[in-house]
Amino acid sequence: MTSVTRTSTSTRAPKETRLRALDPLLPAVHTLPEPAEGDITFTLPGAEARYRRRRLDPAAYEASWSALDRHELHARLTGPDPARALDGLLAAWDKRMAAGGHPAGDAEAVFSWPSRDTEVTPVLLAHGFTPKTVTAVRTTGAHPADTGPPGAGDPLVRPLAPRDPAELDRAVALWLDELRWDEQFGGTVRREASGRHARQRLADPAAWVWVAERDGRITGLLHAEPPANAAWAARLTSGRRAGYLATLMVEAADRGAGTGTALVRTAHLALAEAGATHTLLHYAALNPLSGPFWHRAGYRPLWTTWVRRPAPR
């Protein structure tokens, strides 16, 4: 029997042995988020979940990476048949979303799950979900690029000079180019406030931002978060201290020339010096360039975020 309740209590989870056996870099404990007003909890044989509907302000930073009407399902699959349990859970979630009468415009249903648990992939596809983003992870020191020397044809890589108006304008333009590029794969949405948010973050003197320069022209940008600022990302893995690569963009004319690799090498060295045991990042699952590039740099999928657009009515 399916139980659907509005909840005001948190769900405690035991150690997730099945998922950790599939991927030891997953957190040891798979928990549901702390309850918020309006959350709905599902309890089914072999599954428990929390459904949260979030309406984002178009001017919010997060809105550049999400639909404004966001329907999230956070789940734990606890029984011996996870595929069957998820099938029942998604059916119950569909009914609840349909009963909400939400619009079919700027909306999406979102479900994130460990990438290596391929047993549930056919279920998600059968329910109309497609991969949106991949959360990838890299272990510090496990790849030759951690210590490899710069190549002879590499660009000059240096910190951004945020107080230089022209340089900051160029960095913001590259940031917006990245949003425009990933928008075609469903990973981003350019909003009216996207440029303002980019400028605020890049202009922060404490931000970790590097640029790549060839012949006096900035052709690439990388923005990272050290472990001290990336606790939110560290919760996604069993790693002790995690850094996060937030944005990498190389202009089209300079791709394939080692610019991205030079920027990433610089960031990896800085993160290692800051004590990062792992580094995480997100890339658009359908981007034909991102996956191969990040895999060559030592990253591999940890979580996959699946979406359905528009969310069912």
CSV table of C-alpha atoms in Angstrom, one decimal:
chain,number,residue,atom,x,y,z
A,1,MET,CA,0.0,0.0,0.0
A,2,THR,CA,1.2,3.5,-0.8
A,3,SER,CA,1.2,6.0,2.1
A,4,VAL,CA,1.4,9.7,1.2
A,5,THR,CA,1.6,12.2,4.0
A,6,ARG,CA,2.6,15.8,4.6
A,7,THR,CA,5.6,15.5,6.9
A,8,SER,CA,7.2,17.4,9.7
A,9,THR,CA,9.7,14.8,10.8
A,10,SER,CA,13.0,13.7,9.2
A,11,THR,CA,13.8,10.3,7.8
A,12,ARG,CA,16.9,8.6,9.3
A,13,ALA,CA,18.8,6.3,7.0
A,14,PRO,CA,21.0,3.3,7.8
A,15,LYS,CA,24.2,2.7,5.9
A,16,GLU,CA,23.5,2.2,2.2
A,17,THR,CA,25.5,-1.0,1.6
A,18,ARG,CA,24.1,-1.8,-1.8
A,19,LEU,CA,25.0,1.5,-3.4
A,20,ARG,CA,28.3,1.7,-1.6
A,21,ALA,CA,29.1,-1.7,-3.1
A,22,LEU,CA,28.4,-0.3,-6.5
A,23,ASP,CA,30.4,2.9,-5.9
A,24,PRO,CA,32.7,3.3,-2.8
A,25,LEU,CA,32.9,7.1,-3.4
A,26,LEU,CA,29.2,7.5,-2.6
A,27,PRO,CA,28.3,8.7,0.9
A,28,ALA,CA,28.1,6.0,3.5
A,29,VAL,CA,24.6,7.1,4.5
A,30,HIS,CA,21.9,7.9,2.0
A,31,THR,CA,19.5,10.4,3.7
A,32,LEU,CA,16.4,12.3,2.7
A,33,PRO,CA,16.6,16.1,3.0
A,34,GLU,CA,15.3,17.7,6.2
A,35,PRO,CA,11.6,18.3,5.8
A,36,ALA,CA,10.3,21.7,4.7
A,37,GLU,CA,6.8,23.1,4.7
A,38,GLY,CA,4.7,21.6,2.0
A,39,ASP,CA,6.9,18.5,1.5
A,40,ILE,CA,5.1,15.2,0.8
A,41,THR,CA,6.5,11.8,1.9
A,42,PHE,CA,5.9,8.6,0.1
A,43,THR,CA,6.2,5.2,1.8
A,44,LEU,CA,5.9,2.2,-0.4
A,45,PRO,CA,7.2,-1.4,-0.2
A,46,GLY,CA,10.9,-1.1,-0.7
A,47,ALA,CA,11.0,2.7,-1.1
A,48,GLU,CA,10.6,5.9,0.8
A,49,ALA,CA,10.8,9.4,-0.7
A,50,ARG,CA,10.2,13.1,-0.2
A,51,TYR,CA,8.6,15.2,-2.9
A,52,ARG,CA,9.5,18.9,-2.8
A,53,ARG,CA,8.1,21.5,-5.1
A,54,ARG,CA,10.2,24.7,-5.4
A,55,ARG,CA,9.2,27.8,-7.2
A,56,LEU,CA,12.4,29.8,-8.0
A,57,ASP,CA,12.7,33.5,-8.4
A,58,PRO,CA,13.9,34.2,-12.0
A,59,ALA,CA,16.5,36.6,-10.5
A,60,ALA,CA,18.0,33.9,-8.3
A,61,TYR,CA,21.4,32.5,-9.1
A,62,GLU,CA,20.1,29.0,-9.2
A,63,ALA,CA,17.6,29.9,-11.9
A,64,SER,CA,20.3,29.8,-14.5
A,65,TRP,CA,20.6,26.0,-14.0
A,66,SER,CA,16.9,25.1,-13.4
A,67,ALA,CA,13.3,25.5,-14.5
A,68,LEU,CA,11.4,28.0,-12.3
A,69,ASP,CA,8.8,25.4,-11.3
A,70,ARG,CA,11.0,22.6,-10.0
A,71,HIS,CA,9.5,19.3,-8.8
A,72,GLU,CA,12.1,17.3,-6.9
A,73,LEU,CA,11.9,13.7,-5.7
A,74,HIS,CA,14.5,12.6,-3.1
A,75,ALA,CA,14.3,8.8,-2.6
A,76,ARG,CA,15.8,5.8,-0.8
A,77,LEU,CA,15.3,2.3,-2.3
A,78,THR,CA,15.4,-0.1,0.6
A,79,GLY,CA,14.0,-3.4,-0.7
A,80,PRO,CA,15.5,-6.3,-2.7
A,81,ASP,CA,14.0,-5.1,-6.0
A,82,PRO,CA,15.0,-1.5,-6.4
A,83,ALA,CA,13.8,-1.2,-10.0
A,84,ARG,CA,10.3,-2.4,-9.1
A,85,ALA,CA,10.2,-0.1,-6.0
A,86,LEU,CA,11.3,2.9,-8.1
A,87,ASP,CA,8.6,2.1,-10.7
A,88,GLY,CA,5.9,2.2,-8.1
A,89,LEU,CA,7.4,5.4,-6.6
A,90,LEU,CA,7.5,7.2,-9.9
A,91,ALA,CA,3.9,6.3,-10.6
A,92,ALA,CA,2.8,7.6,-7.2
A,93,TRP,CA,4.8,10.8,-7.8
A,94,ASP,CA,3.2,11.3,-11.2
A,95,LYS,CA,-0.2,11.2,-9.6
A,96,ARG,CA,0.7,13.7,-6.9
A,97,MET,CA,2.3,16.1,-9.4
A,98,ALA,CA,-0.8,15.9,-11.7
A,99,ALA,CA,-3.1,16.6,-8.8
A,100,GLY,CA,-1.2,19.8,-8.1
A,101,GLY,CA,-2.4,21.6,-11.3
A,102,HIS,CA,0.9,23.1,-12.0
A,103,PRO,CA,1.7,24.9,-15.4
A,104,ALA,CA,3.4,23.1,-18.3
A,105,GLY,CA,5.7,26.0,-19.1
A,106,ASP,CA,9.0,26.6,-17.3
A,107,ALA,CA,8.7,23.4,-15.2
A,108,GLU,CA,10.6,20.1,-14.8
A,109,ALA,CA,10.5,17.0,-12.7
A,110,VAL,CA,13.9,16.2,-11.2
A,111,PHE,CA,15.4,13.0,-9.8
A,112,SER,CA,19.1,12.4,-9.0
A,113,TRP,CA,20.5,9.0,-8.5
A,114,PRO,CA,23.9,7.2,-8.3
A,115,SER,CA,25.2,6.8,-11.9
A,116,ARG,CA,26.5,3.3,-11.4
A,117,ASP,CA,23.1,1.9,-10.3
A,118,THR,CA,22.2,1.0,-13.8
A,119,GLU,CA,19.5,-1.4,-12.6
A,120,VAL,CA,17.1,1.5,-12.4
A,121,THR,CA,18.0,3.2,-15.7
A,122,PRO,CA,15.3,1.3,-17.8
A,123,VAL,CA,12.7,2.4,-15.2
A,124,LEU,CA,13.6,6.1,-15.6
A,125,LEU,CA,13.6,5.8,-19.4
A,126,ALA,CA,10.2,4.1,-19.3
A,127,HIS,CA,8.8,7.0,-17.3
A,128,GLY,CA,10.0,9.6,-19.8
A,129,PHE,CA,13.1,10.8,-18.0
A,130,THR,CA,16.3,11.8,-19.8
A,131,PRO,CA,19.7,12.6,-18.3
A,132,LYS,CA,20.3,16.3,-17.7
A,133,THR,CA,23.5,16.6,-15.8
A,134,VAL,CA,26.3,14.4,-14.4
A,135,THR,CA,28.0,15.0,-11.1
A,136,ALA,CA,31.6,13.8,-11.7
A,137,VAL,CA,34.3,13.1,-9.2
A,138,ARG,CA,38.1,12.9,-9.3
A,139,THR,CA,40.5,11.6,-6.6
A,140,THR,CA,43.4,13.9,-6.0
A,141,GLY,CA,46.7,12.5,-7.1
A,142,ALA,CA,45.2,9.6,-9.1
A,143,HIS,CA,45.9,11.1,-12.5
A,144,PRO,CA,49.2,12.0,-14.2
A,145,ALA,CA,47.8,15.5,-15.0
A,146,ASP,CA,48.1,16.4,-11.3
A,147,THR,CA,51.8,16.7,-11.6
A,148,GLY,CA,52.5,16.9,-15.3
A,149,PRO,CA,54.5,20.0,-16.5
A,150,PRO,CA,52.9,22.6,-18.8
A,151,GLY,CA,53.1,21.9,-22.5
A,152,ALA,CA,55.2,24.0,-24.9
A,153,GLY,CA,52.1,25.2,-26.6
A,154,ASP,CA,50.1,26.0,-23.5
A,155,PRO,CA,48.6,29.4,-23.0
A,156,LEU,CA,49.6,31.7,-20.1
A,157,VAL,CA,47.4,30.8,-17.1
A,158,ARG,CA,47.1,33.5,-14.4
A,159,PRO,CA,44.5,34.7,-11.8
A,160,LEU,CA,41.8,37.0,-13.1
A,161,ALA,CA,42.4,40.7,-12.4
A,162,PRO,CA,38.8,41.6,-11.3
A,163,ARG,CA,39.6,45.3,-10.8
A,164,ASP,CA,40.4,45.7,-14.5
A,165,PRO,CA,37.0,46.6,-16.0
A,166,ALA,CA,37.9,45.3,-19.5
A,167,GLU,CA,39.2,42.0,-18.1
A,168,LEU,CA,36.1,41.5,-15.9
A,169,ASP,CA,33.9,42.3,-18.9
A,170,ARG,CA,35.7,39.6,-20.9
A,171,ALA,CA,35.4,37.1,-18.1
A,172,VAL,CA,31.7,37.7,-17.8
A,173,ALA,CA,31.3,37.3,-21.6
A,174,LEU,CA,33.0,33.9,-21.3
A,175,TRP,CA,30.7,32.9,-18.4
A,176,LEU,CA,27.6,33.8,-20.5
A,177,ASP,CA,29.0,31.9,-23.5
A,178,GLU,CA,29.2,28.8,-21.3
A,179,LEU,CA,25.5,29.3,-20.3
A,180,ARG,CA,24.6,29.8,-24.0
A,181,TRP,CA,26.6,26.6,-25.0
A,182,ASP,CA,25.0,24.4,-22.4
A,183,GLU,CA,21.5,25.8,-22.9
A,184,GLN,CA,21.2,23.7,-26.1
A,185,PHE,CA,21.7,20.5,-24.1
A,186,GLY,CA,19.2,21.5,-21.4
A,187,GLY,CA,21.8,22.1,-18.7
A,188,THR,CA,21.3,25.9,-18.4
A,189,VAL,CA,18.8,28.6,-18.9
A,190,ARG,CA,19.9,32.2,-19.6
A,191,ARG,CA,18.0,34.6,-17.4
A,192,GLU,CA,17.9,38.3,-17.3
A,193,ALA,CA,19.9,38.3,-14.1
A,194,SER,CA,22.6,35.7,-15.3
A,195,GLY,CA,25.1,38.4,-16.3
A,196,ARG,CA,24.7,40.2,-13.0
A,197,HIS,CA,25.3,37.0,-11.0
A,198,ALA,CA,28.4,36.2,-13.1
A,199,ARG,CA,29.8,39.7,-12.5
A,200,GLN,CA,29.3,39.5,-8.8
A,201,ARG,CA,31.0,36.2,-8.4
A,202,LEU,CA,33.9,36.9,-10.7
A,203,ALA,CA,34.5,40.3,-9.1
A,204,ASP,CA,34.8,38.8,-5.6
A,205,PRO,CA,38.5,39.3,-4.6
A,206,ALA,CA,38.3,36.0,-2.7
A,207,ALA,CA,37.0,34.0,-5.6
A,208,TRP,CA,39.3,31.4,-7.2
A,209,VAL,CA,39.3,32.4,-10.9
A,210,TRP,CA,41.9,31.8,-13.5
A,211,VAL,CA,42.1,33.0,-17.1
A,212,ALA,CA,44.0,31.6,-20.1
A,213,GLU,CA,45.7,34.1,-22.3
A,214,ARG,CA,47.1,33.7,-25.8
A,215,ASP,CA,48.8,36.6,-27.6
A,216,GLY,CA,47.4,39.1,-25.0
A,217,ARG,CA,43.8,37.8,-25.5
A,218,ILE,CA,41.8,36.0,-22.8
A,219,THR,CA,40.5,32.8,-24.4
A,220,GLY,CA,39.5,30.7,-21.4
A,221,LEU,CA,38.2,30.9,-17.9
A,222,LEU,CA,37.9,28.6,-14.9
A,223,HIS,CA,36.1,29.3,-11.6
A,224,ALA,CA,36.7,26.9,-8.7
A,225,GLU,CA,35.6,26.6,-5.0
A,226,PRO,CA,38.2,25.4,-2.4
A,227,PRO,CA,37.2,22.9,0.2
A,228,ALA,CA,36.5,25.6,2.7
A,229,ASN,CA,33.7,26.9,0.4
A,230,ALA,CA,32.5,23.5,-1.0
A,231,ALA,CA,31.0,21.7,2.0
A,232,TRP,CA,27.7,21.5,0.0
A,233,ALA,CA,29.6,19.4,-2.7
A,234,ALA,CA,31.5,17.3,-0.2
A,235,ARG,CA,28.2,15.9,1.0
A,236,LEU,CA,27.8,14.1,-2.4
A,237,THR,CA,30.8,11.9,-1.8
A,238,SER,CA,32.6,9.8,0.8
A,239,GLY,CA,35.7,11.9,0.2
A,240,ARG,CA,37.0,13.7,3.3
A,241,ARG,CA,37.6,17.2,1.8
A,242,ALA,CA,36.2,18.1,-1.6
A,243,GLY,CA,36.8,21.0,-3.9
A,244,TYR,CA,34.5,22.0,-6.7
A,245,LEU,CA,35.0,23.2,-10.3
A,246,ALA,CA,32.2,25.6,-11.0
A,247,THR,CA,32.8,26.9,-14.5
A,248,LEU,CA,35.2,26.1,-17.3
A,249,MET,CA,34.8,27.9,-20.7
A,250,VAL,CA,37.2,28.1,-23.6
A,251,GLU,CA,36.2,30.1,-26.7
A,252,ALA,CA,35.4,28.0,-29.7
A,253,ALA,CA,38.4,29.1,-31.8
A,254,ASP,CA,40.8,27.9,-29.0
A,255,ARG,CA,39.3,24.5,-28.2
A,256,GLY,CA,41.6,21.5,-28.8
A,257,ALA,CA,44.7,23.5,-28.3
A,258,GLY,CA,45.3,22.6,-24.6
A,259,THR,CA,43.7,25.7,-23.1
A,260,GLY,CA,41.1,23.8,-21.0
A,261,THR,CA,43.8,21.3,-19.9
A,262,ALA,CA,46.1,24.1,-18.8
A,263,LEU,CA,43.4,25.8,-16.7
A,264,VAL,CA,42.3,22.5,-15.1
A,265,ARG,CA,45.9,21.6,-14.2
A,266,THR,CA,46.3,24.9,-12.5
A,267,ALA,CA,43.1,24.4,-10.5
A,268,HIS,CA,43.9,20.8,-9.5
A,269,LEU,CA,47.3,21.9,-8.2
A,270,ALA,CA,45.7,24.7,-6.1
A,271,LEU,CA,43.0,22.4,-4.8
A,272,ALA,CA,45.6,19.8,-3.8
A,273,GLU,CA,47.6,22.4,-1.9
A,274,ALA,CA,44.4,23.4,-0.1
A,275,GLY,CA,43.9,19.8,1.1
A,276,ALA,CA,41.2,18.6,-1.3
A,277,THR,CA,41.1,14.8,-1.4
A,278,HIS,CA,38.5,14.9,-4.2
A,279,THR,CA,37.2,17.3,-6.7
A,280,LEU,CA,33.6,17.4,-8.0
A,281,LEU,CA,32.0,19.2,-11.0
A,282,HIS,CA,28.8,19.1,-13.0
A,283,TYR,CA,28.5,18.8,-16.8
A,284,ALA,CA,25.6,18.6,-19.2
A,285,ALA,CA,25.0,14.9,-19.9
A,286,LEU,CA,24.2,15.5,-23.6
A,287,ASN,CA,27.2,17.8,-24.2
A,288,PRO,CA,29.4,15.9,-26.7
A,289,LEU,CA,32.5,17.7,-25.6
A,290,SER,CA,32.3,17.8,-21.8
A,291,GLY,CA,32.1,14.1,-21.0
A,292,PRO,CA,35.2,13.1,-23.0
A,293,PHE,CA,37.2,16.1,-21.8
A,294,TRP,CA,36.4,15.5,-18.1
A,295,HIS,CA,37.0,11.8,-18.4
A,296,ARG,CA,40.5,12.4,-19.9
A,297,ALA,CA,41.1,14.7,-16.9
A,298,GLY,CA,40.5,11.9,-14.5
A,299,TYR,CA,36.8,12.4,-13.6
A,300,ARG,CA,34.1,9.8,-13.8
A,301,PRO,CA,30.3,9.9,-13.1
A,302,LEU,CA,29.1,9.8,-9.5
A,303,TRP,CA,25.5,11.0,-9.7
A,304,THR,CA,23.1,11.5,-12.7
A,305,THR,CA,20.3,14.0,-12.6
A,306,TRP,CA,17.3,12.9,-14.6
A,307,VAL,CA,14.6,15.3,-15.7
A,308,ARG,CA,11.3,15.3,-17.5
A,309,ARG,CA,10.0,18.4,-19.2
A,310,PRO,CA,7.4,19.7,-18.8
A,311,ALA,CA,6.5,18.1,-15.5
A,312,PRO,CA,3.3,16.0,-16.0
A,313,ARG,CA,0.0,17.8,-15.7
